[in-house]
């Protein structure tokens, strides 16, 4: 019988290529048909290996979901950027490679990100999700997120509504 190791840990600079690949695959899978093609391609291209290497040393915390030595997902988190909201913590991004979605690993990564924010003294949490990302919105609702506020994001002159989900 083989044992499969699954771990959520802080990202290291040597993870940057794998995180870049997760980012590319997850964003193409999630946002194709939602974010205009050119804007999506540019956003993915901006976040290559060097960008992620710098992110491992940046002000936001970067976690990776490691499945038997493969970076299957990542989450970025830190202080809430929306000053009008009382929640102190924010998960900026949470993405998995498409082939790792739907089997509970997102739940694990989300839980670890929440625990880390709480351990850092953050009371409450906010996560922003594009309204048209129905899979993401359903994920946050199923984890107790309250659809609390809305905002807008513009991609190549296309305005998209985003939902702010909060947790106590």
GROMACS .gro file of N, CA and C in nm:
model
  504
    1UNK      N    1   0.084  -0.118   0.000
    1UNK     CA    2   0.000   0.000   0.000
    1UNK      C    3   0.088   0.124   0.000
    2UNK      N    4   0.056   0.219  -0.089
    2UNK     CA    5   0.132   0.344  -0.096
    2UNK      C    6   0.062   0.452  -0.015
    3UNK      N    7   0.143   0.538   0.041
    3UNK     CA    8   0.090   0.653   0.113
    3UNK      C    9   0.113   0.776   0.026
    4UNK      N   10   0.007   0.853   0.008
    4UNK     CA   11   0.014   0.976  -0.071
    4UNK      C   12   0.023   1.093   0.026
    5UNK      N   13   0.127   1.173   0.013
    5UNK     CA   14   0.141   1.288   0.101
    5UNK      C   15   0.073   1.410   0.039
    6UNK      N   16  -0.008   1.475   0.119
    6UNK     CA   17  -0.076   1.599   0.080
    6UNK      C   18  -0.047   1.700   0.190
    7UNK      N   19   0.009   1.813   0.150
    7UNK     CA   20   0.052   1.911   0.249
    7UNK      C   21   0.024   2.052   0.198
    8UNK      N   22  -0.014   2.141   0.289
    8UNK     CA   23  -0.022   2.283   0.258
    8UNK      C   24   0.094   2.348   0.331
    9UNK      N   25   0.176   2.420   0.255
    9UNK     CA   26   0.296   2.480   0.313
    9UNK      C   27   0.321   2.616   0.248
   10UNK      N   28   0.408   2.694   0.312
   10UNK     CA   29   0.448   2.822   0.252
   10UNK      C   30   0.530   2.796   0.126
   11UNK      N   31   0.504   2.876   0.025
   11UNK     CA   32   0.576   2.862  -0.101
   11UNK      C   33   0.721   2.905  -0.083
   12UNK      N   34   0.807   2.839  -0.156
   12UNK     CA   35   0.950   2.870  -0.159
   12UNK      C   36   0.984   2.919  -0.300
   13UNK      N   37   1.094   2.993  -0.315
   13UNK     CA   38   1.131   3.040  -0.449
   13UNK      C   39   1.140   2.927  -0.554
   14UNK      N   40   1.183   2.807  -0.512
   14UNK     CA   41   1.194   2.698  -0.609
   14UNK      C   42   1.058   2.648  -0.659
   15UNK      N   43   0.949   2.690  -0.596
   15UNK     CA   44   0.813   2.653  -0.638
   15UNK      C   45   0.761   2.744  -0.750
   16UNK      N   46   0.834   2.849  -0.782
   16UNK     CA   47   0.778   2.954  -0.869
   16UNK      C   48   0.737   2.904  -1.008
   17UNK      N   49   0.813   2.816  -1.068
   17UNK     CA   50   0.775   2.764  -1.200
   17UNK      C   51   0.644   2.684  -1.190
   18UNK      N   52   0.632   2.600  -1.090
   18UNK     CA   53   0.511   2.518  -1.072
   18UNK      C   54   0.390   2.605  -1.041
   19UNK      N   55   0.408   2.709  -0.960
   19UNK     CA   56   0.296   2.799  -0.929
   19UNK      C   57   0.253   2.873  -1.055
   20UNK      N   58   0.349   2.915  -1.135
   20UNK     CA   59   0.317   2.983  -1.261
   20UNK      C   60   0.232   2.892  -1.351
   21UNK      N   61   0.265   2.766  -1.354
   21UNK     CA   62   0.188   2.669  -1.435
   21UNK      C   63   0.048   2.649  -1.378
   22UNK      N   64   0.036   2.637  -1.247
   22UNK     CA   65  -0.096   2.626  -1.184
   22UNK      C   66  -0.179   2.749  -1.219
   23UNK      N   67  -0.119   2.866  -1.206
   23UNK     CA   68  -0.187   2.991  -1.236
   23UNK      C   69  -0.238   2.991  -1.380
   24UNK      N   70  -0.152   2.957  -1.475
   24UNK     CA   71  -0.190   2.957  -1.616
   24UNK      C   72  -0.306   2.860  -1.643
   25UNK      N   73  -0.292   2.738  -1.597
   25UNK     CA   74  -0.395   2.637  -1.623
   25UNK      C   75  -0.528   2.671  -1.554
   26UNK      N   76  -0.519   2.712  -1.429
   26UNK     CA   77  -0.641   2.742  -1.353
   26UNK      C   78  -0.713   2.864  -1.410
   27UNK      N   79  -0.639   2.968  -1.445
   27UNK     CA   80  -0.703   3.088  -1.499
   27UNK      C   81  -0.763   3.061  -1.636
   28UNK      N   82  -0.694   2.985  -1.721
   28UNK     CA   83  -0.752   2.952  -1.851
   28UNK      C   84  -0.881   2.873  -1.833
   29UNK      N   85  -0.878   2.776  -1.742
   29UNK     CA   86  -0.994   2.691  -1.715
   29UNK      C   87  -1.109   2.771  -1.655
   30UNK      N   88  -1.078   2.859  -1.562
   30UNK     CA   89  -1.180   2.933  -1.488
   30UNK      C   90  -1.238   3.050  -1.566
   31UNK      N   91  -1.154   3.125  -1.635
   31UNK     CA   92  -1.197   3.253  -1.691
   31UNK      C   93  -1.214   3.258  -1.843
   32UNK      N   94  -1.181   3.151  -1.916
   32UNK     CA   95  -1.207   3.150  -2.060
   32UNK      C   96  -1.357   3.168  -2.082
   33UNK      N   97  -1.392   3.264  -2.166
   33UNK     CA   98  -1.532   3.293  -2.191
   33UNK      C   99  -1.593   3.393  -2.094
   34UNK      N  100  -1.520   3.428  -1.989
   34UNK     CA  101  -1.567   3.529  -1.892
   34UNK      C  102  -1.486   3.657  -1.910
   35UNK      N  103  -1.354   3.647  -1.894
   35UNK     CA  104  -1.264   3.760  -1.915
   35UNK      C  105  -1.228   3.760  -2.064
   36UNK      N  106  -1.234   3.875  -2.130
   36UNK     CA  107  -1.196   3.879  -2.272
   36UNK      C  108  -1.059   3.814  -2.295
   37UNK      N  109  -1.047   3.744  -2.407
   37UNK     CA  110  -0.929   3.663  -2.436
   37UNK      C  111  -0.798   3.741  -2.424
   38UNK      N  112  -0.789   3.857  -2.487
   38UNK     CA  113  -0.665   3.934  -2.485
   38UNK      C  114  -0.626   3.973  -2.342
   39UNK      N  115  -0.723   4.021  -2.265
   39UNK     CA  116  -0.695   4.062  -2.127
   39UNK      C  117  -0.651   3.941  -2.044
   40UNK      N  118  -0.717   3.829  -2.063
   40UNK     CA  119  -0.682   3.708  -1.987
   40UNK      C  120  -0.540   3.663  -2.024
   41UNK      N  121  -0.508   3.661  -2.151
   41UNK     CA  122  -0.374   3.620  -2.195
   41UNK      C  123  -0.268   3.712  -2.135
   42UNK      N  124  -0.293   3.843  -2.136
   42UNK     CA  125  -0.196   3.938  -2.080
   42UNK      C  126  -0.179   3.919  -1.930
   43UNK      N  127  -0.289   3.894  -1.860
   43UNK     CA  128  -0.281   3.874  -1.715
   43UNK      C  129  -0.198   3.749  -1.683
   44UNK      N  130  -0.218   3.642  -1.761
   44UNK     CA  131  -0.143   3.519  -1.739
   44UNK      C  132   0.005   3.540  -1.772
   45UNK      N  133   0.034   3.607  -1.884
   45UNK     CA  134   0.173   3.629  -1.925
   45UNK      C  135   0.250   3.715  -1.825
   46UNK      N  136   0.183   3.809  -1.761
   46UNK     CA  137   0.250   3.895  -1.662
   46UNK      C  138   0.297   3.816  -1.540
   47UNK      N  139   0.233   3.704  -1.516
   47UNK     CA  140   0.264   3.628  -1.396
   47UNK      C  141   0.344   3.502  -1.428
   48UNK      N  142   0.459   3.523  -1.485
   48UNK     CA  143   0.548   3.412  -1.515
   48UNK      C  144   0.629   3.371  -1.392
   49UNK      N  145   0.724   3.285  -1.416
   49UNK     CA  146   0.806   3.229  -1.308
   49UNK      C  147   0.874   3.338  -1.224
   50UNK      N  148   0.930   3.441  -1.288
   50UNK     CA  149   0.999   3.546  -1.212
   50UNK      C  150   0.903   3.623  -1.123
   51UNK      N  151   0.783   3.650  -1.172
   51UNK     CA  152   0.681   3.720  -1.092
   51UNK      C  153   0.651   3.640  -0.966
   52UNK      N  154   0.632   3.508  -0.982
   52UNK     CA  155   0.599   3.424  -0.867
   52UNK      C  156   0.718   3.409  -0.772
   53UNK      N  157   0.841   3.410  -0.826
   53UNK     CA  158   0.958   3.402  -0.739
   53UNK      C  159   0.960   3.524  -0.646
   54UNK      N  160   0.932   3.642  -0.702
   54UNK     CA  161   0.925   3.764  -0.619
   54UNK      C  162   0.810   3.754  -0.519
   55UNK      N  163   0.699   3.696  -0.561
   55UNK     CA  164   0.582   3.684  -0.473
   55UNK      C  165   0.612   3.597  -0.350
   56UNK      N  166   0.702   3.500  -0.364
   56UNK     CA  167   0.737   3.417  -0.248
   56UNK      C  168   0.807   3.498  -0.139
   57UNK      N  169   0.859   3.615  -0.177
   57UNK     CA  170   0.928   3.701  -0.080
   57UNK      C  171   0.849   3.829  -0.050
   58UNK      N  172   0.730   3.841  -0.109
   58UNK     CA  173   0.652   3.965  -0.099
   58UNK      C  174   0.575   3.978   0.030
   59UNK      N  175   0.497   4.085   0.040
   59UNK     CA  176   0.423   4.111   0.163
   59UNK      C  177   0.306   4.015   0.185
   60UNK      N  178   0.247   3.962   0.078
   60UNK     CA  179   0.137   3.866   0.093
   60UNK      C  180   0.195   3.728   0.123
   61UNK      N  181   0.122   3.648   0.196
   61UNK     CA  182   0.163   3.511   0.222
   61UNK      C  183   0.117   3.425   0.105
   62UNK      N  184   0.204   3.340   0.059
   62UNK     CA  185   0.176   3.251  -0.053
   62UNK      C  186   0.188   3.108  -0.005
   63UNK      N  187   0.077   3.035  -0.010
   63UNK     CA  188   0.073   2.895   0.028
   63UNK      C  189   0.064   2.809  -0.097
   64UNK      N  190   0.121   2.689  -0.090
   64UNK     CA  191   0.102   2.592  -0.197
   64UNK      C  192   0.042   2.465  -0.140
   65UNK      N  193  -0.037   2.400  -0.225
   65UNK     CA  194  -0.093   2.269  -0.195
   65UNK      C  195  -0.003   2.170  -0.267
   66UNK      N  196   0.070   2.091  -0.190
   66UNK     CA  197   0.168   1.996  -0.242
   66UNK      C  198   0.109   1.856  -0.233
   67UNK      N  199   0.089   1.792  -0.349
   67UNK     CA  200   0.036   1.656  -0.354
   67UNK      C  201   0.147   1.565  -0.407
   68UNK      N  202   0.207   1.490  -0.318
   68UNK     CA  203   0.314   1.397  -0.352
   68UNK      C  204   0.425   1.464  -0.434
   69UNK      N  205   0.462   1.587  -0.396
   69UNK     CA  206   0.570   1.659  -0.461
   69UNK      C  207   0.527   1.743  -0.579
   70UNK      N  208   0.399   1.743  -0.613
   70UNK     CA  209   0.347   1.825  -0.723
   70UNK      C  210   0.270   1.942  -0.664
   71UNK      N  211   0.300   2.063  -0.710
   71UNK     CA  212   0.223   2.180  -0.667
   71UNK      C  213   0.090   2.175  -0.743
   72UNK      N  214  -0.016   2.142  -0.669
   72UNK     CA  215  -0.148   2.125  -0.728
   72UNK      C  216  -0.234   2.250  -0.716
   73UNK      N  217  -0.194   2.343  -0.629
   73UNK     CA  218  -0.272   2.465  -0.610
   73UNK      C  219  -0.194   2.566  -0.528
   74UNK      N  220  -0.252   2.684  -0.518
   74UNK     CA  221  -0.190   2.790  -0.438
   74UNK      C  222  -0.298   2.883  -0.384
   75UNK      N  223  -0.262   2.955  -0.280
   75UNK     CA  224  -0.347   3.059  -0.224
   75UNK      C  225  -0.257   3.175  -0.182
   76UNK      N  226  -0.305   3.297  -0.206
   76UNK     CA  227  -0.237   3.416  -0.156
   76UNK      C  228  -0.330   3.483  -0.057
   77UNK      N  229  -0.274   3.535   0.050
   77UNK     CA  230  -0.356   3.592   0.156
   77UNK      C  231  -0.280   3.698   0.233
   78UNK      N  232  -0.356   3.781   0.301
   78UNK     CA  233  -0.297   3.886   0.381
   78UNK      C  234  -0.405   3.974   0.440
   79UNK      N  235  -0.371   4.100   0.462
   79UNK     CA  236  -0.466   4.194   0.520
   79UNK      C  237  -0.570   4.236   0.416
   80UNK      N  238  -0.691   4.258   0.463
   80UNK     CA  239  -0.800   4.301   0.376
   80UNK      C  240  -0.765   4.435   0.309
   81UNK      N  241  -0.782   4.441   0.179
   81UNK     CA  242  -0.751   4.562   0.102
   81UNK      C  243  -0.871   4.656   0.092
   82UNK      N  244  -0.991   4.608   0.123
   82UNK     CA  245  -1.112   4.691   0.115
   82UNK      C  246  -1.137   4.755   0.251
   83UNK      N  247  -1.087   4.874   0.269
   83UNK     CA  248  -1.091   4.941   0.400
   83UNK      C  249  -1.233   4.964   0.452
   84UNK      N  250  -1.332   4.968   0.364
   84UNK     CA  251  -1.470   4.991   0.408
   84UNK      C  252  -1.529   4.869   0.477
   85UNK      N  253  -1.465   4.754   0.465
   85UNK     CA  254  -1.515   4.631   0.528
   85UNK      C  255  -1.444   4.608   0.661
   86UNK      N  256  -1.516   4.560   0.762
   86UNK     CA  257  -1.454   4.539   0.893
   86UNK      C  258  -1.369   4.413   0.901
   87UNK      N  259  -1.380   4.321   0.806
   87UNK     CA  260  -1.301   4.198   0.810
   87UNK      C  261  -1.153   4.234   0.794
   88UNK      N  262  -1.069   4.174   0.875
   88UNK     CA  263  -0.928   4.210   0.875
   88UNK      C  264  -0.844   4.129   0.777
   89UNK      N  265  -0.886   4.007   0.746
   89UNK     CA  266  -0.809   3.921   0.658
   89UNK      C  267  -0.873   3.908   0.521
   90UNK      N  268  -0.790   3.871   0.423
   90UNK     CA  269  -0.842   3.850   0.288
   90UNK      C  270  -0.764   3.736   0.223
   91UNK      N  271  -0.836   3.649   0.156
   91UNK     CA  272  -0.773   3.553   0.066
   91UNK      C  273  -0.784   3.616  -0.071
   92UNK      N  274  -0.669   3.655  -0.127
   92UNK     CA  275  -0.666   3.725  -0.255
   92UNK      C  276  -0.692   3.630  -0.371
   93UNK      N  277  -0.634   3.511  -0.362
   93UNK     CA  278  -0.649   3.412  -0.468
   93UNK      C  279  -0.646   3.273  -0.408
   94UNK      N  280  -0.720   3.181  -0.469
   94UNK     CA  281  -0.715   3.040  -0.433
   94UNK      C  282  -0.747   2.962  -0.560
   95UNK      N  283  -0.648   2.892  -0.612
   95UNK     CA  284  -0.666   2.820  -0.739
   95UNK      C  285  -0.599   2.684  -0.733
   96UNK      N  286  -0.661   2.588  -0.802
   96UNK     CA  287  -0.607   2.454  -0.818
   96UNK      C  288  -0.593   2.422  -0.966
   97UNK      N  289  -0.498   2.336  -0.998
   97UNK     CA  290  -0.491   2.282  -1.134
   97UNK      C  291  -0.627   2.215  -1.161
   98UNK      N  292  -0.680   2.225  -1.281
   98UNK     CA  293  -0.813   2.168  -1.310
   98UNK      C  294  -0.826   2.020  -1.272
   99UNK      N  295  -0.722   1.942  -1.294
   99UNK     CA  296  -0.734   1.798  -1.264
   99UNK      C  297  -0.738   1.766  -1.115
  100UNK      N  298  -0.712   1.865  -1.030
  100UNK     CA  299  -0.719   1.845  -0.885
  100UNK      C  300  -0.845   1.907  -0.824
  101UNK      N  301  -0.931   1.960  -0.906
  101UNK     CA  302  -1.054   2.023  -0.857
  101UNK      C  303  -1.163   1.919  -0.833
  102UNK      N  304  -1.250   1.949  -0.737
  102UNK     CA  305  -1.366   1.866  -0.713
  102UNK      C  306  -1.344   1.744  -0.627
  103UNK      N  307  -1.228   1.733  -0.562
  103UNK     CA  308  -1.200   1.615  -0.478
  103UNK      C  309  -1.165   1.652  -0.334
  104UNK      N  310  -1.196   1.776  -0.295
  104UNK     CA  311  -1.176   1.816  -0.157
  104UNK      C  312  -1.045   1.889  -0.127
  105UNK      N  313  -0.958   1.902  -0.226
  105UNK     CA  314  -0.830   1.967  -0.200
  105UNK      C  315  -0.846   2.119  -0.186
  106UNK      N  316  -0.940   2.178  -0.257
  106UNK     CA  317  -0.969   2.320  -0.240
  106UNK      C  318  -1.017   2.349  -0.099
  107UNK      N  319  -1.098   2.259  -0.046
  107UNK     CA  320  -1.146   2.271   0.093
  107UNK      C  321  -1.027   2.272   0.190
  108UNK      N  322  -0.932   2.183   0.164
  108UNK     CA  323  -0.814   2.175   0.250
  108UNK      C  324  -0.731   2.304   0.243
  109UNK      N  325  -0.706   2.352   0.123
  109UNK     CA  326  -0.627   2.474   0.105
  109UNK      C  327  -0.699   2.595   0.166
  110UNK      N  328  -0.830   2.605   0.144
  110UNK     CA  329  -0.909   2.715   0.201
  110UNK      C  330  -0.904   2.711   0.354
  111UNK      N  331  -0.920   2.593   0.411
  111UNK     CA  332  -0.916   2.579   0.557
  111UNK      C  333  -0.782   2.621   0.616
  112UNK      N  334  -0.674   2.582   0.550
  112UNK     CA  335  -0.540   2.621   0.599
  112UNK      C  336  -0.518   2.772   0.586
  113UNK      N  337  -0.565   2.831   0.477
  113UNK     CA  338  -0.552   2.977   0.460
  113UNK      C  339  -0.630   3.050   0.570
  114UNK      N  340  -0.751   3.004   0.598
  114UNK     CA  341  -0.832   3.065   0.705
  114UNK      C  342  -0.763   3.051   0.841
  115UNK      N  343  -0.711   2.932   0.869
  115UNK     CA  344  -0.643   2.910   0.998
  115UNK      C  345  -0.520   3.000   1.012
  116UNK      N  346  -0.446   3.014   0.905
  116UNK     CA  347  -0.326   3.099   0.911
  116UNK      C  348  -0.364   3.244   0.938
  117UNK      N  349  -0.465   3.295   0.868
  117UNK     CA  350  -0.508   3.434   0.892
  117UNK      C  351  -0.552   3.452   1.037
  118UNK      N  352  -0.627   3.356   1.090
  118UNK     CA  353  -0.672   3.364   1.228
  118UNK      C  354  -0.552   3.361   1.324
  119UNK      N  355  -0.453   3.276   1.295
  119UNK     CA  356  -0.334   3.267   1.382
  119UNK      C  357  -0.253   3.396   1.379
  120UNK      N  358  -0.265   3.472   1.271
  120UNK     CA  359  -0.196   3.600   1.260
  120UNK      C  360  -0.275   3.714   1.324
  121UNK      N  361  -0.389   3.680   1.386
  121UNK     CA  362  -0.468   3.779   1.457
  121UNK      C  363  -0.574   3.848   1.374
  122UNK      N  364  -0.600   3.801   1.254
  122UNK     CA  365  -0.702   3.863   1.168
  122UNK      C  366  -0.841   3.816   1.211
  123UNK      N  367  -0.925   3.911   1.243
  123UNK     CA  368  -1.065   3.880   1.274
  123UNK      C  369  -1.148   3.901   1.149
  124UNK      N  370  -1.215   3.795   1.105
  124UNK     CA  371  -1.298   3.803   0.986
  124UNK      C  372  -1.216   3.788   0.859
  125UNK      N  373  -1.287   3.758   0.753
  125UNK     CA  374  -1.223   3.726   0.625
  125UNK      C  375  -1.314   3.772   0.512
  126UNK      N  376  -1.253   3.820   0.404
  126UNK     CA  377  -1.325   3.853   0.282
  126UNK      C  378  -1.254   3.783   0.165
  127UNK      N  379  -1.334   3.738   0.068
  127UNK     CA  380  -1.285   3.682  -0.057
  127UNK      C  381  -1.369   3.742  -0.169
  128UNK      N  382  -1.304   3.791  -0.272
  128UNK     CA  383  -1.374   3.846  -0.389
  128UNK      C  384  -1.376   3.742  -0.500
  129UNK      N  385  -1.490   3.733  -0.568
  129UNK     CA  386  -1.507   3.634  -0.674
  129UNK      C  387  -1.591   3.695  -0.785
  130UNK      N  388  -1.547   3.680  -0.911
  130UNK     CA  389  -1.630   3.729  -1.021
  130UNK      C  390  -1.763   3.656  -1.021
  131UNK      N  391  -1.871   3.730  -1.036
  131UNK     CA  392  -2.004   3.672  -1.032
  131UNK      C  393  -2.022   3.561  -1.136
  132UNK      N  394  -1.964   3.580  -1.254
  132UNK     CA  395  -1.977   3.480  -1.360
  132UNK      C  396  -1.895   3.353  -1.334
  133UNK      N  397  -1.807   3.356  -1.236
  133UNK     CA  398  -1.733   3.236  -1.196
  133UNK      C  399  -1.823   3.158  -1.101
  134UNK      N  400  -1.921   3.091  -1.159
  134UNK     CA  401  -2.022   3.022  -1.078
  134UNK      C  402  -1.963   2.912  -0.991
  135UNK      N  403  -1.862   2.842  -1.041
  135UNK     CA  404  -1.798   2.737  -0.961
  135UNK      C  405  -1.732   2.796  -0.837
  136UNK      N  406  -1.660   2.907  -0.855
  136UNK     CA  407  -1.596   2.973  -0.741
  136UNK      C  408  -1.698   3.026  -0.642
  137UNK      N  409  -1.801   3.093  -0.692
  137UNK     CA  410  -1.904   3.147  -0.603
  137UNK      C  411  -1.972   3.036  -0.524
  138UNK      N  412  -2.002   2.924  -0.590
  138UNK     CA  413  -2.064   2.811  -0.519
  138UNK      C  414  -1.969   2.754  -0.414
  139UNK      N  415  -1.840   2.749  -0.445
  139UNK     CA  416  -1.741   2.700  -0.349
  139UNK      C  417  -1.745   2.784  -0.222
  140UNK      N  418  -1.742   2.917  -0.237
  140UNK     CA  419  -1.740   3.003  -0.119
  140UNK      C  420  -1.873   2.998  -0.043
  141UNK      N  421  -1.984   2.989  -0.114
  141UNK     CA  422  -2.114   2.974  -0.045
  141UNK      C  423  -2.118   2.843   0.034
  142UNK      N  424  -2.068   2.736  -0.026
  142UNK     CA  425  -2.071   2.605   0.040
  142UNK      C  426  -1.979   2.600   0.162
  143UNK      N  427  -1.887   2.695   0.172
  143UNK     CA  428  -1.797   2.703   0.288
  143UNK      C  429  -1.842   2.812   0.386
  144UNK      N  430  -1.969   2.852   0.375
  144UNK     CA  431  -2.026   2.944   0.472
  144UNK      C  432  -2.008   3.091   0.441
  145UNK      N  433  -1.957   3.123   0.323
  145UNK     CA  434  -1.940   3.264   0.286
  145UNK      C  435  -2.073   3.332   0.265
  146UNK      N  436  -2.084   3.453   0.316
  146UNK     CA  437  -2.205   3.533   0.300
  146UNK      C  438  -2.181   3.633   0.188
  147UNK      N  439  -2.270   3.631   0.090
  147UNK     CA  440  -2.265   3.724  -0.024
  147UNK      C  441  -2.300   3.862   0.033
  148UNK      N  442  -2.197   3.943   0.060
  148UNK     CA  443  -2.215   4.064   0.138
  148UNK      C  444  -2.212   4.194   0.058
  149UNK      N  445  -2.127   4.201  -0.042
  149UNK     CA  446  -2.112   4.326  -0.116
  149UNK      C  447  -2.072   4.297  -0.260
  150UNK      N  448  -2.076   4.403  -0.340
  150UNK     CA  449  -2.042   4.389  -0.482
  150UNK      C  450  -1.943   4.497  -0.523
  151UNK      N  451  -1.875   4.470  -0.630
  151UNK     CA  452  -1.784   4.567  -0.690
  151UNK      C  453  -1.779   4.539  -0.839
  152UNK      N  454  -1.700   4.617  -0.910
  152UNK     CA  455  -1.684   4.598  -1.054
  152UNK      C  456  -1.536   4.590  -1.088
  153UNK      N  457  -1.506   4.508  -1.187
  153UNK     CA  458  -1.371   4.499  -1.243
  153UNK      C  459  -1.385   4.520  -1.394
  154UNK      N  460  -1.289   4.588  -1.454
  154UNK     CA  461  -1.292   4.613  -1.597
  154UNK      C  462  -1.175   4.539  -1.663
  155UNK      N  463  -1.208   4.463  -1.767
  155UNK     CA  464  -1.110   4.388  -1.845
  155UNK      C  465  -1.132   4.423  -1.991
  156UNK      N  466  -1.038   4.493  -2.053
  156UNK     CA  467  -1.052   4.534  -2.193
  156UNK      C  468  -1.187   4.601  -2.218
  157UNK      N  469  -1.223   4.692  -2.137
  157UNK     CA  470  -1.348   4.769  -2.146
  157UNK      C  471  -1.473   4.687  -2.119
  158UNK      N  472  -1.458   4.562  -2.076
  158UNK     CA  473  -1.574   4.480  -2.037
  158UNK      C  474  -1.584   4.486  -1.885
  159UNK      N  475  -1.698   4.533  -1.836
  159UNK     CA  476  -1.718   4.541  -1.691
  159UNK      C  477  -1.779   4.411  -1.640
  160UNK      N  478  -1.718   4.358  -1.534
  160UNK     CA  479  -1.767   4.236  -1.472
  160UNK      C  480  -1.792   4.262  -1.324
  161UNK      N  481  -1.904   4.210  -1.278
  161UNK     CA  482  -1.939   4.225  -1.136
  161UNK      C  483  -1.863   4.123  -1.053
  162UNK      N  484  -1.813   4.168  -0.937
  162UNK     CA  485  -1.750   4.077  -0.842
  162UNK      C  486  -1.829   4.079  -0.713
  163UNK      N  487  -1.828   3.968  -0.645
  163UNK     CA  488  -1.901   3.950  -0.518
  163UNK      C  489  -1.799   3.942  -0.407
  164UNK      N  490  -1.825   4.014  -0.298
  164UNK     CA  491  -1.743   4.003  -0.178
  164UNK      C  492  -1.810   3.908  -0.081
  165UNK      N  493  -1.748   3.793  -0.059
  165UNK     CA  494  -1.798   3.696   0.040
  165UNK      C  495  -1.725   3.722   0.172
  166UNK      N  496  -1.800   3.718   0.281
  166UNK     CA  497  -1.738   3.741   0.412
  166UNK      C  498  -1.765   3.626   0.507
  167UNK      N  499  -1.676   3.614   0.604
  167UNK     CA  500  -1.688   3.521   0.715
  167UNK      C  501  -1.659   3.600   0.842
  168UNK      N  502  -1.737   3.576   0.947
  168UNK     CA  503  -1.724   3.643   1.075
  168UNK      C  504  -1.589   3.676   1.111
   0.00000   0.00000   0.00000
